[in-house]
CSV table of C-alpha atoms and ligand atoms in Angstrom, one decimal:
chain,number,residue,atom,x,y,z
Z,1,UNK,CA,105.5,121.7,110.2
Z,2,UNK,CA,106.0,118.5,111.4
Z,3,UNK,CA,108.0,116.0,109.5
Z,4,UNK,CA,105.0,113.3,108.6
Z,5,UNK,CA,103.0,116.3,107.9
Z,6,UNK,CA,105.6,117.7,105.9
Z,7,UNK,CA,105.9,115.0,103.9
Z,8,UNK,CA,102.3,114.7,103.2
Z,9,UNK,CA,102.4,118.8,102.1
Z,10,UNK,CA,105.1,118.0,99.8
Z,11,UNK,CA,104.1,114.5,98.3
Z,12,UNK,CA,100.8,113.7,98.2
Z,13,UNK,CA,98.2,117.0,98.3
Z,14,UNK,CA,97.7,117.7,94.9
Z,15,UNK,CA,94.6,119.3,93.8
Z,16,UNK,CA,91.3,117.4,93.5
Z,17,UNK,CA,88.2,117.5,91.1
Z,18,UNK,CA,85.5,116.1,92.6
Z,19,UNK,CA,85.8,116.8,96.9
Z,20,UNK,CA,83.9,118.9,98.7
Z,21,UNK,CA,86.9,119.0,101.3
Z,22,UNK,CA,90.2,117.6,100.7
Z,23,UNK,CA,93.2,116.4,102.7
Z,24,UNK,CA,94.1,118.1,105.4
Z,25,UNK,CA,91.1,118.1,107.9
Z,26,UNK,CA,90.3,114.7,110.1
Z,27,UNK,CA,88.8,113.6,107.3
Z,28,UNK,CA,87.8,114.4,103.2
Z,29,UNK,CA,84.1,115.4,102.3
Z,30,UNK,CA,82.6,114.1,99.1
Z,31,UNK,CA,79.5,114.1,97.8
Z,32,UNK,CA,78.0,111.0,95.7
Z,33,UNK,CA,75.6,112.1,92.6
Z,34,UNK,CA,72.1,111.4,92.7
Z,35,UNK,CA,70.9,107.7,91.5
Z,36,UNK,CA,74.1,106.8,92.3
Z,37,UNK,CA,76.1,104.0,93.8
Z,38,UNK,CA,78.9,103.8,95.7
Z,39,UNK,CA,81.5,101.1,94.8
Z,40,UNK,CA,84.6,100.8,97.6
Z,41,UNK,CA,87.6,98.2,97.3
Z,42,UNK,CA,90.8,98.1,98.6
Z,43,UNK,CA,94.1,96.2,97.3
Z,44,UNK,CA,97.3,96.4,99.5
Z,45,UNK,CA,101.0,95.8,98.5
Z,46,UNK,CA,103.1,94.7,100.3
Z,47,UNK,CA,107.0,94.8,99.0
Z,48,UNK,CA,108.7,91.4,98.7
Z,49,UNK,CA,105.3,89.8,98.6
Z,50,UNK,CA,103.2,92.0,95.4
Z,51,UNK,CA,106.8,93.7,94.0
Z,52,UNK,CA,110.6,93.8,94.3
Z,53,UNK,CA,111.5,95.9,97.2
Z,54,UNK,CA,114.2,97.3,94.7
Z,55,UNK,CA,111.2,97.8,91.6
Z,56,UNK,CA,111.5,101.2,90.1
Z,57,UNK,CA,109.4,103.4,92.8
Z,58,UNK,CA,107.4,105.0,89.8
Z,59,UNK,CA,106.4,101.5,88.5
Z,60,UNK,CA,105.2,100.6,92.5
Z,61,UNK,CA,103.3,103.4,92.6
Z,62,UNK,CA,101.6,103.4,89.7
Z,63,UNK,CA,100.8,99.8,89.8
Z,64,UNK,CA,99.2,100.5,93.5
Z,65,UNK,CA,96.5,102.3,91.6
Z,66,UNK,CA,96.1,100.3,88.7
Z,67,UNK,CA,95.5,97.1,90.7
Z,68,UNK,CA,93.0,99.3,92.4
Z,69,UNK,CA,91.2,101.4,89.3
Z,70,UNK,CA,91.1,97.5,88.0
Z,71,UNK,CA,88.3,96.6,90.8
Z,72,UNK,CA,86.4,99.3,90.0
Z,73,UNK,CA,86.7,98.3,86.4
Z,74,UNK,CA,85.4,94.9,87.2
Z,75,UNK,CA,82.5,96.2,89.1
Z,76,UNK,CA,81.6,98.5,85.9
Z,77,UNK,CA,82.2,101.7,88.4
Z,78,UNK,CA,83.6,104.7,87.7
Z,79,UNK,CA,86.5,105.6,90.0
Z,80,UNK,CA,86.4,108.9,92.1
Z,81,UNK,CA,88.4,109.2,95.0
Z,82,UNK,CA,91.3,107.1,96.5
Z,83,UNK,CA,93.1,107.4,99.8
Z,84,UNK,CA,96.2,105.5,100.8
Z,85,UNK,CA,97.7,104.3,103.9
Z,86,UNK,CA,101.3,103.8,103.0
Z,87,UNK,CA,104.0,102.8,105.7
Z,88,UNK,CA,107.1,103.4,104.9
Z,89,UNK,CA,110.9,102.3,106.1
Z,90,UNK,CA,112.7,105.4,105.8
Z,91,UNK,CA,112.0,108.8,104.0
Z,92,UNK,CA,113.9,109.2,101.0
Z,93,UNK,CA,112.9,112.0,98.9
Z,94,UNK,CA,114.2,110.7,95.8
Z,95,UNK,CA,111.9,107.4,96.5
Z,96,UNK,CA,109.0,109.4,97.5
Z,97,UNK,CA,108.8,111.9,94.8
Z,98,UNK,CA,109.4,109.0,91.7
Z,99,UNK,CA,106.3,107.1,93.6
Z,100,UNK,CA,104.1,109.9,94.1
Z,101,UNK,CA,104.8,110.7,90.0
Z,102,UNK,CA,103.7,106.8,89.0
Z,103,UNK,CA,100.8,107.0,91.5
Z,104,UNK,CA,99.7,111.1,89.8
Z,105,UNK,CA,100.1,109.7,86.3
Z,106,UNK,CA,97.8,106.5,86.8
Z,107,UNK,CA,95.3,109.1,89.2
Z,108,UNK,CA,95.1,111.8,85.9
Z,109,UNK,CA,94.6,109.1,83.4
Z,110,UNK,CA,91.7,107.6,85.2
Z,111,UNK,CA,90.6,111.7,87.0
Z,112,UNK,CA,91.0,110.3,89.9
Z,113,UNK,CA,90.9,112.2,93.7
Z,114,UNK,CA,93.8,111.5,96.4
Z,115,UNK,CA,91.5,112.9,99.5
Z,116,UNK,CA,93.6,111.6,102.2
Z,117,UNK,CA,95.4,108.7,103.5
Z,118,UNK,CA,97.8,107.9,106.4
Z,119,UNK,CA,101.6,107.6,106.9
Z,120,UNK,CA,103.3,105.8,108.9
Z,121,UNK,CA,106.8,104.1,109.5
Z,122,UNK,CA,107.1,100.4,109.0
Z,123,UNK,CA,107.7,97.8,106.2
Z,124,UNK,CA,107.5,99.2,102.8
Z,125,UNK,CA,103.4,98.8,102.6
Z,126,UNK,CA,100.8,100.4,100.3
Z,127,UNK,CA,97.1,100.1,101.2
Z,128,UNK,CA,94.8,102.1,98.7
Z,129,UNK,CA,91.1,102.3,99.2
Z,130,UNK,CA,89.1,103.7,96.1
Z,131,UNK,CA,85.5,105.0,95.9
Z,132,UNK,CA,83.3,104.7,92.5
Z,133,UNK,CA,80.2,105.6,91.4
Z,134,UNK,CA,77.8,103.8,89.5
Z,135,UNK,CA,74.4,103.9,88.5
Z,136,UNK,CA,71.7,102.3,90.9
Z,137,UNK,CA,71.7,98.4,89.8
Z,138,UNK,CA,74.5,98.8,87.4
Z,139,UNK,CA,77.2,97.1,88.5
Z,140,UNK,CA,78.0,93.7,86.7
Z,141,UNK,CA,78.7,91.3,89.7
Z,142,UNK,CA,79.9,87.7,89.5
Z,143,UNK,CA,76.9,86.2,90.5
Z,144,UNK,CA,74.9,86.8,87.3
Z,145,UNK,CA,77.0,84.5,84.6
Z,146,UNK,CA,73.7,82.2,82.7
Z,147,UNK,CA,74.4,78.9,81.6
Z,148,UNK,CA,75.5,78.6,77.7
Z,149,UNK,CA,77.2,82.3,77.9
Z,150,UNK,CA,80.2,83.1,76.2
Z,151,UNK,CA,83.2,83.8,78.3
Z,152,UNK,CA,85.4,86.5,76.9
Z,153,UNK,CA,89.0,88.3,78.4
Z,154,UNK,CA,90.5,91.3,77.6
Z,155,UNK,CA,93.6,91.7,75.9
Z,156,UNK,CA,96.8,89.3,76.5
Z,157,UNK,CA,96.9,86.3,79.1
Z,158,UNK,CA,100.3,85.4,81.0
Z,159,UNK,CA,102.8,88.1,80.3
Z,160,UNK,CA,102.7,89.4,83.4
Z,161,UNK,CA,103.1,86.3,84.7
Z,162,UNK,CA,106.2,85.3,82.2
Z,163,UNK,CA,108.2,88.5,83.1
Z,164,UNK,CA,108.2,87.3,86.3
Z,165,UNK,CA,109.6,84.0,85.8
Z,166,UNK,CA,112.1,85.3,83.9
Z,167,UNK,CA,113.1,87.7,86.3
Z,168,UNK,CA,113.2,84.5,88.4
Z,169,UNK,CA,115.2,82.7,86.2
Z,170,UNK,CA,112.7,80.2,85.3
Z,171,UNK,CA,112.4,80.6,81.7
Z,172,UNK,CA,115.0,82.7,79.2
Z,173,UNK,CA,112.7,85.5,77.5
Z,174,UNK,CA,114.2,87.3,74.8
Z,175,UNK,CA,115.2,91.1,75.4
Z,176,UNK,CA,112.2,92.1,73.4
Z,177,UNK,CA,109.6,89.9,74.7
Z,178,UNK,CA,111.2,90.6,78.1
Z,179,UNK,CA,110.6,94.6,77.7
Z,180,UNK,CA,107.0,94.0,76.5
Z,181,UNK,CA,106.5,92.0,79.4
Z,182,UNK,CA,107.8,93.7,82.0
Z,183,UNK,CA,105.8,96.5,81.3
Z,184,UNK,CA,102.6,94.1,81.6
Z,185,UNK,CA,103.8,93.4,85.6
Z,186,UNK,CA,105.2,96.6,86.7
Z,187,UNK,CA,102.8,99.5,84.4
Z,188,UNK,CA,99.4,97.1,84.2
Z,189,UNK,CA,96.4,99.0,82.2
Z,190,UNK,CA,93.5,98.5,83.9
Z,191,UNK,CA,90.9,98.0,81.4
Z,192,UNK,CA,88.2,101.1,82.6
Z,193,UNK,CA,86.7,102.2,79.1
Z,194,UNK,CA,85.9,98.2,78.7
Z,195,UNK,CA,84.7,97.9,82.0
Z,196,UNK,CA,82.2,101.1,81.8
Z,197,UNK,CA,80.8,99.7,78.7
Z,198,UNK,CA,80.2,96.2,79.8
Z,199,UNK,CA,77.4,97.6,82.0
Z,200,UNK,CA,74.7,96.6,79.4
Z,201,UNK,CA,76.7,94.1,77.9
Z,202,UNK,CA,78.2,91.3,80.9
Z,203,UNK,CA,76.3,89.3,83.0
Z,204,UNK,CA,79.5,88.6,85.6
Z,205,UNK,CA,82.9,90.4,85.4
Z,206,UNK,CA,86.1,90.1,87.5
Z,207,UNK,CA,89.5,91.5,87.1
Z,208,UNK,CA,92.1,89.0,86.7
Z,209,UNK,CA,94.4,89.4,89.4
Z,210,UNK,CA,95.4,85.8,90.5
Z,211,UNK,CA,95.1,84.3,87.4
Z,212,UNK,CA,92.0,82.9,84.8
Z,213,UNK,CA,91.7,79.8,86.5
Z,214,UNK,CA,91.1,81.3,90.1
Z,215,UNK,CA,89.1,84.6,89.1
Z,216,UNK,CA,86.9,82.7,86.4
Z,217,UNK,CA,86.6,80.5,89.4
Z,218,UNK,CA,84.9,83.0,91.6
Z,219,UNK,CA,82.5,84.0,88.4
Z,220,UNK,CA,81.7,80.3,88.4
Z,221,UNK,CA,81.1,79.3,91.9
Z,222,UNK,CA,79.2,82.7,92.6
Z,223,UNK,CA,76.7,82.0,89.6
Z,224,UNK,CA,76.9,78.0,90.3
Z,225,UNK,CA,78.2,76.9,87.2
Z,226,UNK,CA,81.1,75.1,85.1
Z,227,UNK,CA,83.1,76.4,82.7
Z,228,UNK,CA,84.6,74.9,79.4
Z,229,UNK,CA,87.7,76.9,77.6
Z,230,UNK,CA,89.6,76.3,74.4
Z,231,UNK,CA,93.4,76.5,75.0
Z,232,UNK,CA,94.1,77.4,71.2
Z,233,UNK,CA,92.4,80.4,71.6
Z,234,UNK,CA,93.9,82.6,75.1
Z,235,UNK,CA,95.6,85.0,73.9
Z,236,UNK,CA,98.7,85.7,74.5
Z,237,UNK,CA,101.8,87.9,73.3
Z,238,UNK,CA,102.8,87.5,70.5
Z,239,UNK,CA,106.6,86.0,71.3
Z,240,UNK,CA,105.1,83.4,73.0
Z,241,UNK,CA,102.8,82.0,70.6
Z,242,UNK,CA,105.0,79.2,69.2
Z,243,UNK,CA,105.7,78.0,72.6
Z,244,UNK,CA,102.4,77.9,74.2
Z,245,UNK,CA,102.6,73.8,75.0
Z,246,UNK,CA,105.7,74.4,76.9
Z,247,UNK,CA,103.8,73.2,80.7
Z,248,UNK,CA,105.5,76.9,82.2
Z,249,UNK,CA,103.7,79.1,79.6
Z,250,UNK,CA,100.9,77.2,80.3
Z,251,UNK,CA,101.0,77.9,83.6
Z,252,UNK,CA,101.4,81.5,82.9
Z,253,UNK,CA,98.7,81.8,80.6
Z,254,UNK,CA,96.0,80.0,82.8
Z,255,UNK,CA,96.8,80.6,86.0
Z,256,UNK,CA,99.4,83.4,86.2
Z,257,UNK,CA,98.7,86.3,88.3
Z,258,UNK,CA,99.1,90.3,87.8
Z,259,UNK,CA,97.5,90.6,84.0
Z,260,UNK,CA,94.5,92.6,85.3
Z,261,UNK,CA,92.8,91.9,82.3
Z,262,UNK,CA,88.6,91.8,82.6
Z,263,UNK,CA,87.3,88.2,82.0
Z,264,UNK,CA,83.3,87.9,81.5
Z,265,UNK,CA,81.0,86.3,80.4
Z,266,UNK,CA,77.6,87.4,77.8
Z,267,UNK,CA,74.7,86.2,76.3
Z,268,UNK,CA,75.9,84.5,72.4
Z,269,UNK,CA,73.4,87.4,71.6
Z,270,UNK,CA,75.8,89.8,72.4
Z,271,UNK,CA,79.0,88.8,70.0
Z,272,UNK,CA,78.7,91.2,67.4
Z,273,UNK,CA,78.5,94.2,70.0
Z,274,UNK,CA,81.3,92.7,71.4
Z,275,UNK,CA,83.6,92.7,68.8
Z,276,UNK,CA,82.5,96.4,68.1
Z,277,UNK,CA,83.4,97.3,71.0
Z,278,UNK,CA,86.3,95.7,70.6
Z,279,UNK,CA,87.3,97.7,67.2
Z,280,UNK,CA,86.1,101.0,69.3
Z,281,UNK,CA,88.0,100.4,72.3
Z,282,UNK,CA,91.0,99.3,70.2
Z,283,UNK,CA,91.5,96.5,72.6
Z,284,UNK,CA,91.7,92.6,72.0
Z,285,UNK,CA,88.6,90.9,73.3
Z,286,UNK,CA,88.8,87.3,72.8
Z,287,UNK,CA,86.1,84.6,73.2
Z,288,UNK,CA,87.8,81.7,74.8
Z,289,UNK,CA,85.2,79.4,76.1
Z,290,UNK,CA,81.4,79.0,77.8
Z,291,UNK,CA,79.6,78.2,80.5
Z,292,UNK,CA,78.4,75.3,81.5
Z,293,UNK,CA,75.6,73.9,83.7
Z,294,UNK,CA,77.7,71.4,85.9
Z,295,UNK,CA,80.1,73.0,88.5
Z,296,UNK,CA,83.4,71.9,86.4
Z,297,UNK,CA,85.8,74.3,84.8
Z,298,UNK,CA,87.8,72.2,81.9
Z,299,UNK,CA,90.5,73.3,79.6
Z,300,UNK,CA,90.3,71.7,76.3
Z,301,UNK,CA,93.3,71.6,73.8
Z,302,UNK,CA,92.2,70.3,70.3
Z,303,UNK,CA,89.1,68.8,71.9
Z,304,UNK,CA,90.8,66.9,74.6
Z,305,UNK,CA,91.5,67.8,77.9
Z,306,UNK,CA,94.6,69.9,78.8
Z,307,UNK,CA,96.8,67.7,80.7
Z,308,UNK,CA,98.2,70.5,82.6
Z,309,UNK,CA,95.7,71.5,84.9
Z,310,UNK,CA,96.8,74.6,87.4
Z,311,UNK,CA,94.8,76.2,89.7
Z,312,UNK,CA,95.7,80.0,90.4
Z,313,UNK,CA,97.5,81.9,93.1
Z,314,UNK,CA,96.3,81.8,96.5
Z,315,UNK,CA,98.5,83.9,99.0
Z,316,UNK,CA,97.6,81.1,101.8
Z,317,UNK,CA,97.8,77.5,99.8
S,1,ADP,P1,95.0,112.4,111.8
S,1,ADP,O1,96.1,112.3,112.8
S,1,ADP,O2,93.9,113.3,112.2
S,1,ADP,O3,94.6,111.0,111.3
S,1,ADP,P2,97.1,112.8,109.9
S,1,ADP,O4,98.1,113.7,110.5
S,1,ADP,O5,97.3,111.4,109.9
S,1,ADP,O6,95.7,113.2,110.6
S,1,ADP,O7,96.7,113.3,108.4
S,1,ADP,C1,96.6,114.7,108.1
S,1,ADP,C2,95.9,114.8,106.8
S,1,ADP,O8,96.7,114.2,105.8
S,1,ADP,C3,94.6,114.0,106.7
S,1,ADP,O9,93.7,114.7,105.8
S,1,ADP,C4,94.9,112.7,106.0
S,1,ADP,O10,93.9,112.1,105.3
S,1,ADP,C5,96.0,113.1,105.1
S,1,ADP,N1,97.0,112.1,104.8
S,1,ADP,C6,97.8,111.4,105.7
S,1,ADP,N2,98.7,110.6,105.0
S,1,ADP,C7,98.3,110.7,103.7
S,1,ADP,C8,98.8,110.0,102.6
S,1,ADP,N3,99.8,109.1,102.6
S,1,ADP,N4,98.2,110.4,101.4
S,1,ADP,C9,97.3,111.3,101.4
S,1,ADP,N5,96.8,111.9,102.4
S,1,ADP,C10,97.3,111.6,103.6
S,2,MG,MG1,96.2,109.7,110.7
């Protein structure tokens, strides 16, 4: 056997589910269900850009799913298949195996197929493509957001984002806040059950990966529309509440990246299902603002405008 195939044996063929052929041949053979749709994305990581070089290789390869199982999420599509095209420095076994573990755990939470990939020596890089299904004119896109909808986000705002700059030295978290999150940026939970259900619920959705600001952006300008949020409300953990105002947690909570939370927005109809689901899901959803009919977005704090105003992260500004 030859090393790169050797590698592959050992690492990454595990058995699938749902493939007609796996890995192994020139390439997997699947078959998509009847009145179905397929929904493809792809999110690469690339070390020293996305994580630490040095992160825990369980945490890097479970995020390099999550970040991916989040699209699908955000699409309302339920993820099938993945392959991933991973290039990698050196072969360390210890590495490898810890990675392939995080990667396995996220794929049999979410039943998901690794049906083939490539591998390849180079700078520690992780491209994962993932295939979905969902129903024939299901999928909640960001172009459908109506003007006067609520706008709503899952769970907390900003830790990710926080653990980061403390990890940067920017701001002094305690050891507890620290620990809860650190495991928002390195073991995100991509919110799929929420997703799924939002199918007759949303009228846009995105994943937040680069931070409210910038993804409730895309929802806007795709449906034409402004926005108008309530600071007081974001949620945010629970350590951090008292220091919101500081400018860095604001920047954090508005326009830090990596929370892969679901923002969306829905009809005012729609509230009371909402907070059902909510209660079913045992998941935060919080309503933090509405739509507008100009092309503004505007954070308000006690009625005024936020002075802080922060766009979100943009890998080429
Ligand atoms: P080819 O040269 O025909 O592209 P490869 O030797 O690259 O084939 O790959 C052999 C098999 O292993 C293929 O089924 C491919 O999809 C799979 N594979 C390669 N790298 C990976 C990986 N990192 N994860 C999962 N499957 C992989
Ligand atoms: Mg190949």
């Amino acid at each position: 056997m030859s090393p790169e195939f050797n590698l592959i044996h050992t690492y990454f063929n595990r058995k699938t589910h749902h493939t007609d052929l796996s890995i192994g041949d020139d390439a997997a053979l699947i078959s998509v269900a009847n009145q179905q749709q397929l929904a493809v994305s792809s999110d690469m990581l690339v070390a020293g850009t996305h994580f630490f070089a040095d992160a825990p290789p369980y945490t890097i390869g479970w995020k390099s799913l999550a970040v991916n199982v989040s699209d699908m999420a955000a699409m309302g599509a339920k993820p099938k298949w993945i392959t991933l095209a991973i290039a990698l420095p050196h072969q360390d076994a210890t590495w490898l195996e810890a990675f392939a573990n995080g990667l396995f755990d996220c794929a049999k939470q979410f039943n998901i197929d690794l049906i083939g990939g490539d591998t390849t020596r180079g700078p520690l890089t992780i491209n994962i493509t993932i295939l979905g299904e969902v129903s024939n004119g299901a999928a909640v896109t960001r172009s459908g957001a109506q003007i006067n909808d609520d706008i709503w986000v899952s769970g907390e705002l900003g830790s990710a984002a926080l653990a980061l700059a403390h990890l940067l030295d920017k701001i002094s978290l305690s050891e507890s806040a620290f620990n809860h999150a650190r495991n928002h940026l390195q073991l995100p939970q991509p919110k799929l059950a929420l997703g799924l259900a939002l199918q007759d619920i949303a009228t846009s959705c995105i994943d937040i990966s680069d931070g409210l600001l910038a993804d409730l952006g895309h929802i806007l300008s795709a449906s034409k529309l402004g926005a108008e949020l309530d600071y007081a409300k974001m949620p945010i953990m629970p350590e951090m509440i008292t220091e919101h105002l500081k400018p860095l947690v604001q920047q954090c909570v508005l326009s830090g990246g990596d929370d892969y939370e679901l923002c969306f927005t829905a009809p005012k109809k729609n509230q009371e299902t909402i907070i059902a689901l909510s209660q079913t899901l045992n998941l935060p959803i919080t309503l933090i603002g509405n739509t507008t009919a100009d092309s503004e977005l505007n954070v308000l704090y006690q009625g005024k405008p936020l002075s802080m105003h922060t766009k979100g992260f943009d890998h080429f500004a």
